[in-house]
Structure formats: structure tokens, C-alpha cells
Short mmCIF file of N, CA, C and O in Angstrom, two decimals:
data_model
loop_
_atom_site.label_atom_id
_atom_site.label_comp_id
_atom_site.label_asym_id
_atom_site.label_seq_id
_atom_site.Cartn_x
_atom_site.Cartn_y
_atom_site.Cartn_z
N MET A 1 9.20 -18.67 -6.83
CA MET A 1 8.68 -17.31 -6.62
C MET A 1 8.01 -16.96 -7.93
O MET A 1 8.62 -17.25 -8.94
N GLY A 2 6.72 -16.65 -7.84
CA GLY A 2 5.79 -16.08 -8.86
C GLY A 2 6.23 -14.62 -9.44
O GLY A 2 6.68 -13.93 -8.61
N GLU A 3 5.69 -14.39 -10.59
CA GLU A 3 6.22 -13.09 -11.18
C GLU A 3 5.26 -12.71 -12.40
O GLU A 3 5.04 -13.69 -13.02
N ARG A 4 4.91 -11.20 -12.45
CA ARG A 4 4.10 -10.99 -13.44
C ARG A 4 4.82 -9.93 -13.98
O ARG A 4 5.04 -8.91 -13.21
N LYS A 5 4.71 -9.60 -15.36
CA LYS A 5 4.98 -8.40 -15.94
C LYS A 5 3.81 -7.71 -16.56
O LYS A 5 3.24 -8.35 -17.42
N VAL A 6 3.29 -6.44 -16.24
CA VAL A 6 2.23 -5.83 -16.73
C VAL A 6 2.60 -4.50 -17.32
O VAL A 6 3.49 -3.76 -16.53
N THR A 7 1.79 -4.25 -18.20
CA THR A 7 2.15 -2.88 -18.63
C THR A 7 0.88 -2.00 -18.29
O THR A 7 -0.09 -2.37 -18.39
N VAL A 8 1.31 -0.97 -17.50
CA VAL A 8 0.10 -0.07 -16.95
C VAL A 8 -0.50 0.69 -17.98
O VAL A 8 0.05 1.32 -18.72
N ALA A 9 -2.02 0.47 -17.76
CA ALA A 9 -2.75 0.96 -18.83
C ALA A 9 -3.32 2.34 -18.38
O ALA A 9 -3.93 3.15 -19.03
N ALA A 10 -3.66 2.54 -16.98
CA ALA A 10 -4.34 3.96 -16.42
C ALA A 10 -3.63 4.93 -16.83
O ALA A 10 -2.54 5.15 -17.12
N GLU A 11 -4.44 5.95 -17.29
CA GLU A 11 -3.99 7.38 -17.82
C GLU A 11 -2.98 8.08 -16.80
O GLU A 11 -1.77 8.57 -17.28
N VAL A 12 -3.26 7.83 -15.44
CA VAL A 12 -2.46 8.42 -14.53
C VAL A 12 -1.12 7.41 -13.92
O VAL A 12 -0.57 7.92 -13.10
N GLY A 13 -1.24 6.30 -14.57
CA GLY A 13 -0.08 5.38 -14.22
C GLY A 13 -0.50 4.65 -13.08
O GLY A 13 -1.87 4.48 -12.76
N LEU A 14 0.39 4.00 -12.21
CA LEU A 14 0.15 3.53 -11.01
C LEU A 14 0.24 4.77 -9.83
O LEU A 14 1.11 4.54 -9.04
N HIS A 15 -0.77 5.59 -10.06
CA HIS A 15 -0.81 6.47 -9.13
C HIS A 15 -2.32 6.94 -8.52
O HIS A 15 -3.16 6.21 -9.04
N ALA A 16 -2.57 7.59 -7.43
CA ALA A 16 -3.60 7.85 -6.87
C ALA A 16 -4.55 6.77 -6.73
O ALA A 16 -4.36 5.77 -5.79
N ARG A 17 -5.79 6.67 -7.33
CA ARG A 17 -6.82 5.71 -7.27
C ARG A 17 -6.17 4.14 -7.38
O ARG A 17 -6.33 3.51 -6.61
N PRO A 18 -5.76 4.09 -8.65
CA PRO A 18 -4.85 2.72 -9.06
C PRO A 18 -4.17 2.20 -8.00
O PRO A 18 -4.10 1.15 -7.53
N ALA A 19 -3.02 3.15 -7.55
CA ALA A 19 -2.22 2.55 -6.51
C ALA A 19 -2.88 2.31 -5.22
O ALA A 19 -2.75 1.26 -4.68
N ALA A 20 -3.83 3.00 -4.90
CA ALA A 20 -4.42 2.58 -3.50
C ALA A 20 -5.41 1.26 -3.61
O ALA A 20 -5.26 0.37 -2.78
N THR A 21 -6.07 1.11 -4.89
CA THR A 21 -6.54 -0.21 -4.88
C THR A 21 -5.78 -1.20 -4.85
O THR A 21 -5.88 -2.51 -4.41
N PHE A 22 -4.43 -1.10 -5.66
CA PHE A 22 -3.21 -2.09 -5.59
C PHE A 22 -3.07 -2.50 -4.32
O PHE A 22 -2.67 -3.66 -3.95
N VAL A 23 -2.51 -1.60 -3.68
CA VAL A 23 -2.07 -1.66 -2.31
C VAL A 23 -3.02 -2.30 -1.12
O VAL A 23 -2.80 -3.34 -0.60
N GLN A 24 -4.18 -1.75 -1.24
CA GLN A 24 -5.42 -2.56 -0.58
C GLN A 24 -5.41 -4.15 -0.71
O GLN A 24 -5.51 -4.91 0.10
N ARG A 25 -5.20 -4.33 -2.02
CA ARG A 25 -5.42 -5.86 -2.38
C ARG A 25 -4.21 -6.62 -1.81
O ARG A 25 -4.27 -7.64 -1.31
N ALA A 26 -3.07 -5.96 -2.05
CA ALA A 26 -1.71 -6.57 -1.79
C ALA A 26 -1.83 -6.39 -0.15
O ALA A 26 -1.10 -7.86 0.62
N MET A 27 -2.44 -5.78 0.60
CA MET A 27 -2.26 -5.97 2.08
C MET A 27 -3.17 -7.03 2.66
O MET A 27 -2.96 -7.55 3.76
N LYS A 28 -4.19 -7.62 1.60
CA LYS A 28 -4.88 -8.72 2.08
C LYS A 28 -3.93 -10.25 2.00
O LYS A 28 -4.54 -11.09 2.58
N ALA A 29 -2.87 -9.93 1.61
CA ALA A 29 -2.20 -11.19 1.27
C ALA A 29 -1.11 -11.39 2.24
O ALA A 29 -0.52 -10.54 2.90
N PRO A 30 -0.95 -12.78 2.73
CA PRO A 30 -0.08 -13.16 3.81
C PRO A 30 1.51 -13.01 3.61
O PRO A 30 2.26 -13.07 4.38
N MET A 31 1.64 -13.02 1.99
CA MET A 31 3.11 -13.00 1.91
C MET A 31 3.63 -11.70 1.57
O MET A 31 2.94 -10.87 1.29
N ASP A 32 5.18 -11.61 1.27
CA ASP A 32 5.78 -10.50 0.88
C ASP A 32 5.40 -10.22 -0.85
O ASP A 32 5.53 -11.40 -1.40
N ILE A 33 5.23 -9.20 -1.05
CA ILE A 33 5.10 -8.68 -2.51
C ILE A 33 5.86 -7.70 -3.08
O ILE A 33 5.84 -6.63 -2.10
N THR A 34 6.66 -7.62 -3.91
CA THR A 34 7.40 -6.40 -4.38
C THR A 34 7.14 -6.05 -5.77
O THR A 34 6.39 -6.83 -6.32
N VAL A 35 7.35 -4.82 -6.23
CA VAL A 35 7.17 -4.40 -7.32
C VAL A 35 8.23 -3.22 -7.66
O VAL A 35 8.75 -2.72 -7.02
N ALA A 36 8.33 -3.73 -9.18
CA ALA A 36 9.75 -2.90 -9.57
C ALA A 36 9.40 -2.36 -11.20
O ALA A 36 8.59 -3.06 -11.63
N LYS A 37 9.91 -1.44 -11.53
CA LYS A 37 9.90 -1.23 -12.96
C LYS A 37 10.82 -2.20 -13.64
O LYS A 37 11.96 -2.48 -13.17
N ALA A 38 10.25 -2.62 -14.87
CA ALA A 38 10.83 -3.37 -15.72
C ALA A 38 12.23 -3.08 -16.24
O ALA A 38 13.23 -3.62 -16.37
N SER A 39 12.26 -1.67 -16.51
CA SER A 39 13.58 -0.98 -17.01
C SER A 39 14.61 -0.92 -15.99
O SER A 39 15.49 -0.56 -16.42
N GLY A 40 14.30 -1.19 -14.79
CA GLY A 40 15.32 -1.02 -13.75
C GLY A 40 15.40 0.35 -13.16
O GLY A 40 14.47 1.10 -13.43
N GLY A 41 16.69 0.68 -12.62
CA GLY A 41 16.82 2.04 -12.12
C GLY A 41 16.55 1.98 -10.90
O GLY A 41 17.50 2.36 -9.77
N LYS A 42 15.42 1.83 -10.17
CA LYS A 42 15.23 1.82 -8.72
C LYS A 42 14.90 0.44 -8.30
O LYS A 42 14.31 -0.41 -9.10
N PRO A 43 15.17 0.34 -7.11
CA PRO A 43 15.19 -0.99 -6.49
C PRO A 43 13.64 -1.47 -6.16
O PRO A 43 12.85 -0.40 -6.09
N PRO A 44 13.17 -2.84 -6.05
CA PRO A 44 11.67 -3.08 -5.86
C PRO A 44 11.24 -2.57 -4.52
O PRO A 44 12.33 -2.38 -3.66
N VAL A 45 9.89 -2.13 -4.60
CA VAL A 45 9.35 -1.72 -3.35
C VAL A 45 8.40 -2.69 -2.61
O VAL A 45 7.86 -3.52 -3.71
N ASN A 46 7.85 -2.54 -1.53
CA ASN A 46 6.90 -3.25 -0.83
C ASN A 46 5.68 -2.77 -1.78
O ASN A 46 5.37 -1.79 -1.32
N ALA A 47 4.89 -3.92 -2.06
CA ALA A 47 3.58 -3.58 -2.74
C ALA A 47 2.45 -3.36 -1.68
O ALA A 47 1.40 -2.61 -2.00
N LYS A 48 2.71 -3.30 -0.53
CA LYS A 48 1.87 -3.14 0.52
C LYS A 48 2.06 -1.49 1.10
O LYS A 48 1.34 -1.11 2.07
N SER A 49 2.87 -1.00 0.64
CA SER A 49 3.46 0.44 0.92
C SER A 49 2.80 1.61 -0.22
O SER A 49 3.61 1.60 -1.26
N ILE A 50 1.68 2.31 0.27
CA ILE A 50 1.51 3.29 -0.55
C ILE A 50 2.45 4.26 -1.12
O ILE A 50 2.58 4.78 -2.42
N LEU A 51 3.18 4.55 -0.07
CA LEU A 51 4.33 5.62 -0.55
C LEU A 51 5.59 4.87 -1.26
O LEU A 51 6.04 5.72 -2.24
N GLY A 52 5.83 3.63 -1.26
CA GLY A 52 6.80 2.96 -2.14
C GLY A 52 6.14 2.82 -3.67
O GLY A 52 6.96 3.16 -4.37
N ILE A 53 5.06 2.63 -3.61
CA ILE A 53 4.30 2.58 -5.17
C ILE A 53 4.43 3.77 -5.57
O ILE A 53 4.86 3.86 -6.85
N LEU A 54 4.00 5.03 -4.95
CA LEU A 54 4.03 6.37 -5.53
C LEU A 54 5.46 6.60 -6.05
O LEU A 54 5.59 7.36 -6.84
N ALA A 55 6.48 6.24 -5.25
CA ALA A 55 7.85 6.68 -5.24
C ALA A 55 8.56 6.01 -6.52
O ALA A 55 9.52 6.61 -7.21
N LEU A 56 7.92 4.96 -7.01
CA LEU A 56 8.28 4.29 -8.20
C LEU A 56 7.93 5.20 -9.33
O LEU A 56 8.77 5.26 -10.52
N ASP A 57 6.85 6.07 -9.33
CA ASP A 57 6.46 6.91 -10.54
C ASP A 57 6.26 6.17 -11.96
O ASP A 57 6.90 6.51 -12.81
N VAL A 58 5.29 4.88 -11.86
CA VAL A 58 4.96 4.36 -12.87
C VAL A 58 3.97 5.24 -13.75
O VAL A 58 2.86 5.33 -13.00
N ARG A 59 4.17 5.41 -14.98
CA ARG A 59 3.42 6.18 -15.96
C ARG A 59 2.83 5.13 -17.08
O ARG A 59 3.22 4.16 -17.06
N GLN A 60 1.84 5.77 -17.47
CA GLN A 60 0.98 4.91 -18.41
C GLN A 60 2.04 4.47 -19.47
O GLN A 60 2.72 4.98 -20.25
N GLY A 61 1.71 2.96 -19.68
CA GLY A 61 2.73 2.59 -20.90
C GLY A 61 3.93 1.83 -20.35
O GLY A 61 4.65 1.15 -20.95
N GLU A 62 4.21 2.16 -19.20
CA GLU A 62 5.54 1.48 -18.35
C GLU A 62 5.10 0.17 -17.93
O GLU A 62 3.98 -0.18 -17.66
N THR A 63 6.31 -0.48 -17.99
CA THR A 63 6.08 -2.25 -17.39
C THR A 63 6.62 -2.23 -16.14
O THR A 63 7.50 -1.64 -15.91
N VAL A 64 5.93 -3.05 -15.35
CA VAL A 64 6.29 -3.12 -13.85
C VAL A 64 6.36 -4.79 -13.79
O VAL A 64 5.84 -5.56 -14.45
N VAL A 65 7.20 -5.42 -12.66
CA VAL A 65 7.48 -6.72 -12.41
C VAL A 65 6.67 -6.84 -10.90
O VAL A 65 7.58 -6.33 -10.02
N ILE A 66 5.65 -7.57 -10.80
CA ILE A 66 5.44 -7.94 -9.61
C ILE A 66 5.76 -9.29 -9.21
O ILE A 66 5.53 -10.16 -10.08
N LYS A 67 6.28 -9.35 -7.98
CA LYS A 67 6.81 -10.92 -7.37
C LYS A 67 6.36 -11.01 -6.06
O LYS A 67 6.10 -10.06 -5.26
N ALA A 68 5.93 -12.56 -5.96
CA ALA A 68 5.30 -12.89 -4.63
C ALA A 68 5.70 -14.43 -4.63
O ALA A 68 5.92 -15.05 -5.53
N ASP A 69 6.00 -14.54 -3.22
CA ASP A 69 6.38 -16.18 -3.18
C ASP A 69 5.34 -16.49 -1.79
O ASP A 69 5.54 -15.93 -0.69
N GLY A 70 5.01 -17.75 -2.07
CA GLY A 70 4.03 -18.13 -0.80
C GLY A 70 2.75 -18.81 -1.30
O GLY A 70 2.49 -18.84 -2.79
N GLU A 71 2.11 -19.43 -0.41
CA GLU A 71 0.95 -20.18 -0.92
C GLU A 71 -0.07 -19.03 -1.41
O GLU A 71 -0.26 -18.13 -0.69
N GLY A 72 -0.69 -19.34 -2.52
CA GLY A 72 -1.72 -18.35 -3.04
C GLY A 72 -1.30 -17.40 -3.64
O GLY A 72 -1.81 -16.24 -4.12
N ALA A 73 0.41 -17.27 -4.02
CA ALA A 73 0.91 -16.26 -4.86
C ALA A 73 0.39 -16.00 -6.09
O ALA A 73 0.18 -14.93 -6.60
N GLU A 74 0.05 -17.15 -6.82
CA GLU A 74 -0.23 -17.20 -8.35
C GLU A 74 -1.70 -16.31 -8.20
O GLU A 74 -1.79 -15.34 -9.07
N GLU A 75 -2.52 -16.80 -7.41
CA GLU A 75 -3.80 -15.82 -7.48
C GLU A 75 -3.67 -14.47 -7.02
O GLU A 75 -4.27 -13.50 -8.11
N ILE A 76 -2.81 -14.10 -6.14
CA ILE A 76 -2.63 -12.67 -5.68
C ILE A 76 -1.94 -11.96 -7.03
O ILE A 76 -2.23 -10.86 -7.34
N LEU A 77 -0.81 -12.61 -7.56
CA LEU A 77 -0.19 -11.94 -8.78
C LEU A 77 -1.40 -11.83 -9.84
O LEU A 77 -1.13 -10.87 -10.43
N ASP A 78 -1.90 -12.57 -10.14
CA ASP A 78 -3.10 -12.41 -11.34
C ASP A 78 -4.12 -11.25 -10.73
O ASP A 78 -4.16 -10.37 -11.86
N GLU A 79 -4.36 -11.03 -9.72
CA GLU A 79 -5.23 -9.84 -9.34
C GLU A 79 -4.51 -8.43 -9.28
O GLU A 79 -4.99 -7.60 -9.79
N LEU A 80 -3.34 -8.55 -8.78
CA LEU A 80 -2.55 -7.26 -8.87
C LEU A 80 -2.16 -7.02 -10.26
O LEU A 80 -2.36 -5.78 -10.72
N ALA A 81 -2.00 -7.96 -11.35
CA ALA A 81 -1.75 -7.63 -12.56
C ALA A 81 -2.94 -7.36 -13.38
O ALA A 81 -2.71 -6.17 -14.10
N GLU A 82 -4.11 -7.60 -12.83
CA GLU A 82 -5.44 -7.09 -13.61
C GLU A 82 -5.53 -5.70 -13.02
O GLU A 82 -6.00 -4.72 -13.87
N ILE A 83 -5.30 -5.34 -11.80
CA ILE A 83 -5.40 -3.83 -11.37
C ILE A 83 -4.43 -2.97 -11.89
O ILE A 83 -4.95 -1.94 -12.71
N ALA A 84 -3.19 -3.44 -11.92
CA ALA A 84 -2.30 -2.48 -12.85
C ALA A 84 -2.43 -2.28 -14.18
O ALA A 84 -2.37 -0.97 -14.84
N GLY A 85 -3.04 -3.51 -14.97
CA GLY A 85 -3.27 -3.43 -16.54
C GLY A 85 -4.66 -2.82 -16.85
O GLY A 85 -4.79 -2.66 -17.90
N THR A 86 -5.57 -2.55 -15.75
CA THR A 86 -6.78 -1.74 -15.95
C THR A 86 -6.53 -0.47 -16.45
O THR A 86 -6.12 0.29 -15.67
N PRO A 87 -7.29 0.07 -17.61
CA PRO A 87 -7.32 1.40 -17.87
C PRO A 87 -7.98 2.28 -17.00
O PRO A 87 -9.11 1.94 -16.58
#
């Protein structure tokens, strides 16, 4: 299983437009992808669910862990990490 730890750089965190872009890209992947706060507290959510991503309440400067398993997972993880880490 591949994994990326990313510090969210956007001022709004992983909300609204960044979350929508993140979910749209995740939905194109054939495998299951999860996202969780690195600090714990809440269980991982489906990266293909906009409600799940918004429920994590990820703010600027917080670190998330993105996990995926399957063919092409590393490429997808790189793309999702770039989206989450873009200011």
C-alpha cells in the first residue's frame, strides 16, 4: 500500500475548491483511496467523497496521510499530494 504525508498549504485548508479538485482526481482512480489527519482523532475517510473530505476539517498547516493500493497507486498519490500541498 502506497502512502503520502502532505502538509496542506491552501489558506482554506482542504475545503471548497481544493477539496473538489482533490475528489475529482481521486474519482478517476480505479482503486480505493483514503485520507486521514496525521494527528489522528478521526478515522480515515474515502478520498472520493466530498462530504468525507470536508468532515475531516483539514486546515492550513495540518498534515494528512493519503493511502492507496493497486496498480497506478504511486502516480495517483503523487497527483493527490500535489493538489493537497498547493497553496
